[in-house]
Amino acid sequence: MKISGSDLLVSQSPQHAVILGEAQRNGAKSKDLLFANLAAILLFCFLQMTPALFAQNAAHPGARTVMDAHNCYPYFEWWSDRIDRALSAGTPLAIEQDLGWYTDPKTGKSWSIVTHGMPGFGNEPTMKQYFFERVRPIVEQALRDGNHGNWPLITLNLDFKTEEPEHLRAVLALLNEYRDWLTTAPRTADDATTQPLDVRPILVLTGESDAQQKVFYDEIPVGSKLLVFGAAHTNEKNPMAAPEVLEPVHATNYRRWWNNPWNVVEQGGQTKAGEWTKEDNLRLRSLVEHAHQNDLWIRFYTLDGVDKKEDLSCHGWFSSYNFGSLSAAEARWRAALEVGVDYIASDQYETLGKIVKENTKEH
């Protein structure tokens, strides 16, 4: 005789039925508890992973726009407050440092100086004292706080006025002193494939010259860390050429950004610019979209606007970068923000920085 499960339940005593029913309910509760525990574990793991997932949000092309403090260093004994002015605009931001190789004629000793032109005098600041030690409190606080998706806080933009191999190697040695502060990538045998960035509070960018690549990339052993990232080569024959003609290549492991004068947007540059037009905006957008499609950060220099020419000389700014009025420069700043330019270079740190902060959005 075959007895079904239902027959067995019927044949059991009321006490047995109660016990079995309780066991079934307890089993269901156990399953619910198991799933609840599993969900809690998964949630915990996700929360632990969240900082890593979002830590690099700002460290890719098109993620954000920052003010780039152009020529952010003293000229002779003048304008030594430029880095303080730039930092007063708040982070994130970029800071440009021009570097030259000075040799003392009496001692023959050479070192890197922060300067706009050569030859220097030997009393110019070094990048160690003027930049790195000045930003130390900001960086150390950032390291204590951890990355909340806003690193790098500072992009250090190096503009080499002289490229002696010993100069470049001296700068690399200085960067190694602060390597724990710097965004890096692994040096691999295949430069064509970009490697993930280990994002830290400072990102260091440099120019497009092959002399710089030799020291900052070629001489770095495979398996070591890249501390500096170069600019992509640009075809400068026709500034108004199509974006893919101006910049025909994709980002590489070393070359990760594209540096542009404004004359690639408006023919003739700042001093020839008229009213900002729909066509100008489309041109700007096409350049930015091309850069980001090729995984390149894009920078434009230098967008200034003063109404009085005497304001240029009293601040140490250049007429070749002047749109002729603040309103004209502001129109370009806002357009650059709207299309997602990564770095807008200007000498008007506070004014541009305020507009960037007020209008920042994710792209």
Coordinates of C-alpha atoms in Angstrom, one line a residue:
M1 CA 0.0 0.0 0.0
K2 CA 1.4 3.3 -1.0
I3 CA 0.9 6.2 1.5
S4 CA 1.1 9.8 0.2
G5 CA 2.4 12.7 2.2
S6 CA -1.1 14.0 2.6
D7 CA -2.3 10.6 3.9
L8 CA 0.5 10.6 6.4
L9 CA -0.5 14.0 7.7
V10 CA -4.1 13.0 8.0
S11 CA -3.2 9.8 9.8
Q12 CA -1.1 11.6 12.3
S13 CA -2.4 12.7 15.7
P14 CA -3.3 16.3 16.2
Q15 CA -0.2 16.8 18.4
H16 CA 2.0 15.4 15.5
A17 CA 0.3 17.7 13.0
V18 CA 1.0 20.7 15.3
I19 CA 4.6 19.8 15.6
L20 CA 5.1 19.2 11.9
G21 CA 3.4 22.5 11.1
E22 CA 5.6 24.4 13.5
A23 CA 8.7 22.8 11.9
Q24 CA 7.5 23.9 8.5
R25 CA 7.0 27.5 9.7
N26 CA 10.4 27.4 11.4
G27 CA 12.0 26.2 8.1
A28 CA 10.4 29.1 6.2
K29 CA 11.7 31.5 8.9
S30 CA 15.1 30.0 8.6
K31 CA 15.1 30.5 4.8
D32 CA 13.9 34.1 5.3
L33 CA 16.7 34.6 7.8
L34 CA 19.3 33.0 5.5
F35 CA 18.2 35.3 2.6
A36 CA 18.2 38.3 4.9
N37 CA 21.7 37.5 6.1
L38 CA 22.9 37.0 2.6
A39 CA 21.4 40.3 1.5
A40 CA 23.1 42.0 4.4
I41 CA 26.5 40.5 3.5
L42 CA 26.1 41.6 -0.1
L43 CA 25.1 45.1 0.9
F44 CA 28.1 45.3 3.2
C45 CA 30.4 44.1 0.4
F46 CA 28.9 46.7 -2.0
L47 CA 29.4 49.5 0.6
Q48 CA 33.0 48.4 1.0
M49 CA 33.5 48.5 -2.7
T50 CA 31.7 51.8 -3.3
P51 CA 34.7 54.1 -2.6
A52 CA 36.7 52.1 -5.1
L53 CA 33.9 52.2 -7.6
F54 CA 33.5 55.9 -7.4
A55 CA 37.0 57.0 -6.4
Q56 CA 38.0 57.5 -10.0
N57 CA 34.9 59.4 -11.1
A58 CA 36.8 62.6 -11.7
A59 CA 39.9 61.0 -13.2
H60 CA 38.8 60.4 -16.7
P61 CA 38.3 62.8 -19.7
G62 CA 34.9 64.6 -19.7
A63 CA 34.2 64.0 -16.0
R64 CA 34.5 67.7 -14.9
T65 CA 35.8 71.1 -15.8
V66 CA 38.4 72.9 -13.7
M67 CA 40.0 76.3 -13.7
D68 CA 43.6 76.1 -14.9
A69 CA 45.8 78.8 -13.3
H70 CA 48.0 80.0 -16.2
N71 CA 51.6 81.1 -15.5
C72 CA 51.0 80.5 -11.8
Y73 CA 54.4 81.7 -10.5
P74 CA 56.2 85.0 -9.9
Y75 CA 57.9 87.1 -12.6
F76 CA 61.1 88.3 -11.0
E77 CA 60.0 90.0 -7.7
W78 CA 56.5 90.5 -8.9
W79 CA 53.2 88.6 -8.4
S80 CA 54.6 86.1 -5.9
D81 CA 51.0 85.6 -4.6
R82 CA 49.7 83.8 -7.7
I83 CA 49.7 80.4 -6.2
D84 CA 47.8 81.7 -3.2
R85 CA 45.3 83.4 -5.5
A86 CA 44.8 80.2 -7.4
L87 CA 44.3 78.0 -4.4
S88 CA 41.8 80.6 -3.0
A89 CA 39.6 79.6 -5.8
G90 CA 39.3 76.1 -4.2
T91 CA 39.9 72.6 -5.4
P92 CA 39.8 70.9 -7.9
L93 CA 42.0 73.1 -10.0
A94 CA 45.1 73.0 -12.3
I95 CA 48.3 75.0 -11.7
E96 CA 50.8 75.7 -14.4
Q97 CA 54.5 75.8 -13.6
D98 CA 57.1 77.0 -16.2
L99 CA 60.5 75.5 -15.6
G100 CA 64.0 76.4 -16.7
W101 CA 67.5 74.9 -16.1
Y102 CA 69.7 77.5 -14.4
T103 CA 73.5 77.1 -14.1
D104 CA 75.3 79.3 -11.6
P105 CA 78.2 80.9 -13.5
K106 CA 80.4 81.0 -10.4
T107 CA 80.0 77.5 -9.1
G108 CA 78.8 75.6 -12.2
K109 CA 76.0 74.1 -10.1
S110 CA 72.7 73.7 -12.0
W111 CA 69.1 73.4 -10.8
S112 CA 65.5 73.7 -12.0
I113 CA 63.8 77.1 -11.4
V114 CA 60.2 78.3 -11.8
T115 CA 60.5 81.0 -14.4
H116 CA 58.8 82.3 -17.5
G117 CA 61.9 82.9 -19.5
M118 CA 65.6 82.2 -19.6
P119 CA 68.3 83.0 -18.6
G120 CA 67.4 83.2 -15.0
F121 CA 69.2 84.9 -12.1
G122 CA 69.4 82.0 -9.7
N123 CA 67.1 83.7 -7.1
E124 CA 63.9 82.3 -8.6
P125 CA 61.9 79.8 -6.5
T126 CA 62.2 76.1 -7.1
M127 CA 59.1 74.0 -7.7
K128 CA 59.8 72.2 -4.4
Q129 CA 59.4 75.3 -2.4
Y130 CA 56.9 77.2 -4.5
F131 CA 54.5 74.4 -5.3
F132 CA 55.0 71.2 -3.5
E133 CA 55.6 72.6 0.0
R134 CA 52.8 75.2 -0.5
V135 CA 50.2 72.5 -1.2
R136 CA 51.4 70.1 1.4
P137 CA 48.6 70.9 3.9
I138 CA 46.0 70.4 1.2
V139 CA 47.4 67.1 0.1
E140 CA 48.0 65.7 3.6
Q141 CA 44.5 66.5 4.6
A142 CA 43.2 64.9 1.4
L143 CA 45.2 61.7 2.2
R144 CA 43.6 61.6 5.7
D145 CA 40.1 62.2 4.3
G146 CA 40.5 59.6 1.5
N147 CA 39.2 59.9 -2.1
H148 CA 35.5 60.7 -2.2
G149 CA 35.5 60.8 -6.0
N150 CA 37.1 64.3 -6.2
W151 CA 40.7 63.3 -6.8
P152 CA 42.9 64.5 -8.3
L153 CA 42.4 67.7 -6.4
I154 CA 45.3 69.5 -8.2
T155 CA 46.6 69.0 -11.7
L156 CA 50.2 70.1 -12.0
N157 CA 50.8 71.3 -15.5
L158 CA 54.5 71.5 -16.4
D159 CA 55.7 73.8 -19.2
F160 CA 59.4 73.2 -19.8
K161 CA 61.2 76.3 -21.1
T162 CA 64.4 74.2 -21.5
E163 CA 64.6 70.5 -22.0
E164 CA 68.2 69.4 -21.1
P165 CA 68.1 65.7 -20.2
E166 CA 69.6 66.6 -16.8
H167 CA 66.8 69.1 -16.2
L168 CA 64.1 66.6 -17.0
R169 CA 65.8 63.9 -14.8
A170 CA 66.1 66.4 -12.0
V171 CA 62.4 67.1 -12.2
L172 CA 61.6 63.4 -12.2
A173 CA 63.8 63.0 -9.1
L174 CA 61.8 65.7 -7.4
L175 CA 58.5 64.1 -8.4
N176 CA 59.8 60.8 -6.9
E177 CA 60.2 62.6 -3.5
Y178 CA 56.4 63.2 -3.6
R179 CA 55.4 60.0 -5.4
D180 CA 52.9 59.1 -2.7
W181 CA 50.9 62.2 -3.6
L182 CA 50.9 61.5 -7.3
T183 CA 48.5 59.8 -9.7
T184 CA 50.3 57.0 -11.4
A185 CA 49.9 54.2 -14.0
P186 CA 52.0 51.1 -14.5
R187 CA 54.7 51.3 -17.1
T188 CA 54.1 48.4 -19.5
A189 CA 55.8 47.2 -22.6
D190 CA 52.8 48.2 -24.7
D191 CA 52.3 52.0 -24.7
A192 CA 49.3 51.8 -27.1
T193 CA 47.1 50.3 -24.3
T194 CA 46.2 52.7 -21.5
Q195 CA 46.5 51.3 -18.1
P196 CA 44.2 52.1 -15.1
L197 CA 45.3 55.1 -13.1
D198 CA 46.1 54.8 -9.4
V199 CA 44.4 58.1 -8.5
R200 CA 46.0 60.3 -5.8
P201 CA 45.6 64.0 -4.9
I202 CA 47.9 65.3 -7.6
L203 CA 48.0 64.6 -11.3
V204 CA 51.1 65.7 -13.3
L205 CA 50.8 66.6 -16.9
T206 CA 53.6 67.7 -19.3
G207 CA 54.2 68.7 -22.9
E208 CA 54.2 66.7 -26.1
S209 CA 57.9 66.8 -26.9
D210 CA 59.8 63.5 -27.6
A211 CA 62.6 64.7 -25.3
Q212 CA 60.2 64.6 -22.4
Q213 CA 58.8 61.2 -23.4
K214 CA 62.4 59.8 -23.4
V215 CA 62.9 60.7 -19.7
F216 CA 59.4 60.4 -18.3
Y217 CA 58.4 57.2 -20.2
D218 CA 61.1 55.5 -22.3
E219 CA 63.6 55.4 -19.5
I220 CA 61.1 54.2 -16.9
P221 CA 61.5 50.4 -16.5
V222 CA 58.6 48.1 -17.3
G223 CA 56.8 47.3 -14.1
S224 CA 57.6 50.7 -12.5
K225 CA 55.2 53.6 -12.2
L226 CA 54.6 56.5 -14.6
L227 CA 54.6 59.7 -12.6
V228 CA 54.0 62.1 -15.5
F229 CA 51.7 62.0 -18.5
G230 CA 52.5 63.8 -21.8
A231 CA 50.3 65.6 -24.3
A232 CA 49.4 64.1 -27.6
H233 CA 51.2 65.3 -30.7
T234 CA 49.1 67.9 -32.6
N235 CA 49.2 68.7 -36.3
E236 CA 49.5 72.5 -36.2
K237 CA 49.7 73.3 -39.9
N238 CA 46.1 74.4 -40.1
P239 CA 44.6 75.4 -36.8
M240 CA 41.1 75.3 -38.2
A241 CA 41.4 71.8 -39.7
A242 CA 38.9 69.1 -38.7
P243 CA 39.4 67.7 -35.2
E244 CA 40.6 64.3 -36.5
V245 CA 43.2 66.0 -38.6
L246 CA 44.5 68.2 -35.7
E247 CA 44.6 65.2 -33.4
P248 CA 44.5 61.9 -35.3
V249 CA 45.5 59.5 -32.5
H250 CA 44.0 57.8 -29.5
A251 CA 45.3 58.3 -26.0
T252 CA 48.3 56.1 -25.1
N253 CA 49.5 54.9 -21.7
Y254 CA 51.8 58.0 -21.6
R255 CA 50.1 60.6 -23.8
R256 CA 46.7 61.3 -22.2
W257 CA 45.8 64.9 -22.9
W258 CA 45.5 67.4 -25.7
N259 CA 46.7 71.0 -25.3
N260 CA 45.3 73.7 -27.6
P261 CA 45.7 77.4 -28.2
W262 CA 42.3 79.2 -28.7
N263 CA 43.0 79.7 -32.4
V264 CA 41.8 76.2 -33.1
V265 CA 38.3 77.4 -32.0
E266 CA 38.1 80.9 -33.4
Q267 CA 40.3 81.7 -36.4
G268 CA 43.0 84.2 -35.4
G269 CA 42.6 83.5 -31.7
Q270 CA 41.6 85.9 -28.9
T271 CA 42.5 89.2 -30.6
K272 CA 40.5 88.4 -33.7
A273 CA 37.5 87.0 -32.0
G274 CA 34.1 88.7 -32.6
E275 CA 30.8 87.8 -31.1
W276 CA 30.5 84.3 -29.8
T277 CA 28.3 82.5 -32.4
K278 CA 26.5 79.2 -32.8
E279 CA 29.1 78.1 -35.3
D280 CA 31.9 78.8 -32.8
N281 CA 30.1 76.8 -30.2
L282 CA 29.7 73.8 -32.6
R283 CA 33.4 74.0 -33.4
L284 CA 34.3 74.0 -29.8
R285 CA 32.0 71.1 -29.1
S286 CA 33.4 69.0 -32.0
L287 CA 36.9 69.4 -30.6
V288 CA 35.9 68.4 -27.1
E289 CA 33.8 65.4 -28.3
H290 CA 36.7 64.2 -30.5
A291 CA 39.1 64.5 -27.5
H292 CA 36.9 62.5 -25.2
Q293 CA 36.1 59.9 -27.8
N294 CA 39.9 59.3 -27.9
D295 CA 40.2 59.2 -24.1
L296 CA 42.1 62.5 -24.0
W297 CA 41.6 65.3 -21.5
I298 CA 41.5 68.6 -23.4
R299 CA 42.8 72.0 -22.4
F300 CA 42.5 75.4 -24.0
Y301 CA 44.7 78.4 -23.3
T302 CA 44.6 81.2 -22.4
L303 CA 41.1 82.8 -22.0
D304 CA 41.4 86.3 -20.5
G305 CA 39.1 89.3 -20.8
V306 CA 39.8 92.8 -19.4
D307 CA 38.1 96.0 -20.4
K308 CA 41.1 98.3 -19.7
K309 CA 44.5 97.5 -21.3
E310 CA 46.3 98.8 -18.2
D311 CA 44.8 95.9 -16.3
L312 CA 47.0 93.6 -18.3
S313 CA 50.4 95.2 -17.5
C314 CA 49.5 95.7 -13.8
H315 CA 48.8 92.0 -13.4
G316 CA 51.5 90.7 -15.7
W317 CA 49.0 89.4 -18.3
F318 CA 49.5 89.3 -22.1
S319 CA 47.5 91.2 -24.7
S320 CA 47.6 88.2 -27.1
Y321 CA 45.3 86.3 -24.7
N322 CA 42.8 89.1 -24.2
F323 CA 39.3 88.9 -25.8
G324 CA 38.9 92.7 -25.1
S325 CA 36.3 92.5 -22.3
L326 CA 35.4 90.4 -19.3
S327 CA 32.0 89.7 -20.9
A328 CA 33.6 88.3 -24.0
A329 CA 35.9 86.0 -22.0
E330 CA 33.0 85.0 -19.8
A331 CA 30.9 83.9 -22.8
R332 CA 33.8 81.5 -23.8
W333 CA 34.2 80.2 -20.3
R334 CA 30.5 79.4 -20.0
A335 CA 30.6 77.7 -23.5
A336 CA 33.6 75.7 -22.5
L337 CA 31.8 74.6 -19.3
E338 CA 28.7 73.6 -21.2
V339 CA 30.5 71.4 -23.7
G340 CA 32.8 69.7 -21.0
V341 CA 36.2 71.2 -21.6
D342 CA 38.5 69.6 -19.0
Y343 CA 40.9 72.5 -18.4
I344 CA 40.1 76.2 -19.1
A345 CA 43.4 78.1 -18.7
S346 CA 43.1 81.7 -17.6
D347 CA 45.1 84.4 -15.7
Q348 CA 41.8 85.5 -14.0
Y349 CA 41.9 82.7 -11.4
E350 CA 39.3 84.0 -9.0
T351 CA 36.7 85.1 -11.5
L352 CA 36.9 82.0 -13.6
G353 CA 37.1 79.8 -10.5
K354 CA 33.9 81.2 -9.1
I355 CA 32.0 80.7 -12.4
V356 CA 33.3 77.1 -12.7
K357 CA 32.2 76.3 -9.1
E358 CA 28.8 77.9 -9.7
N359 CA 28.2 76.0 -12.9
T360 CA 29.9 72.7 -12.4
K361 CA 28.0 69.7 -13.6
E362 CA 28.9 66.1 -14.4
H363 CA 29.4 65.3 -18.1

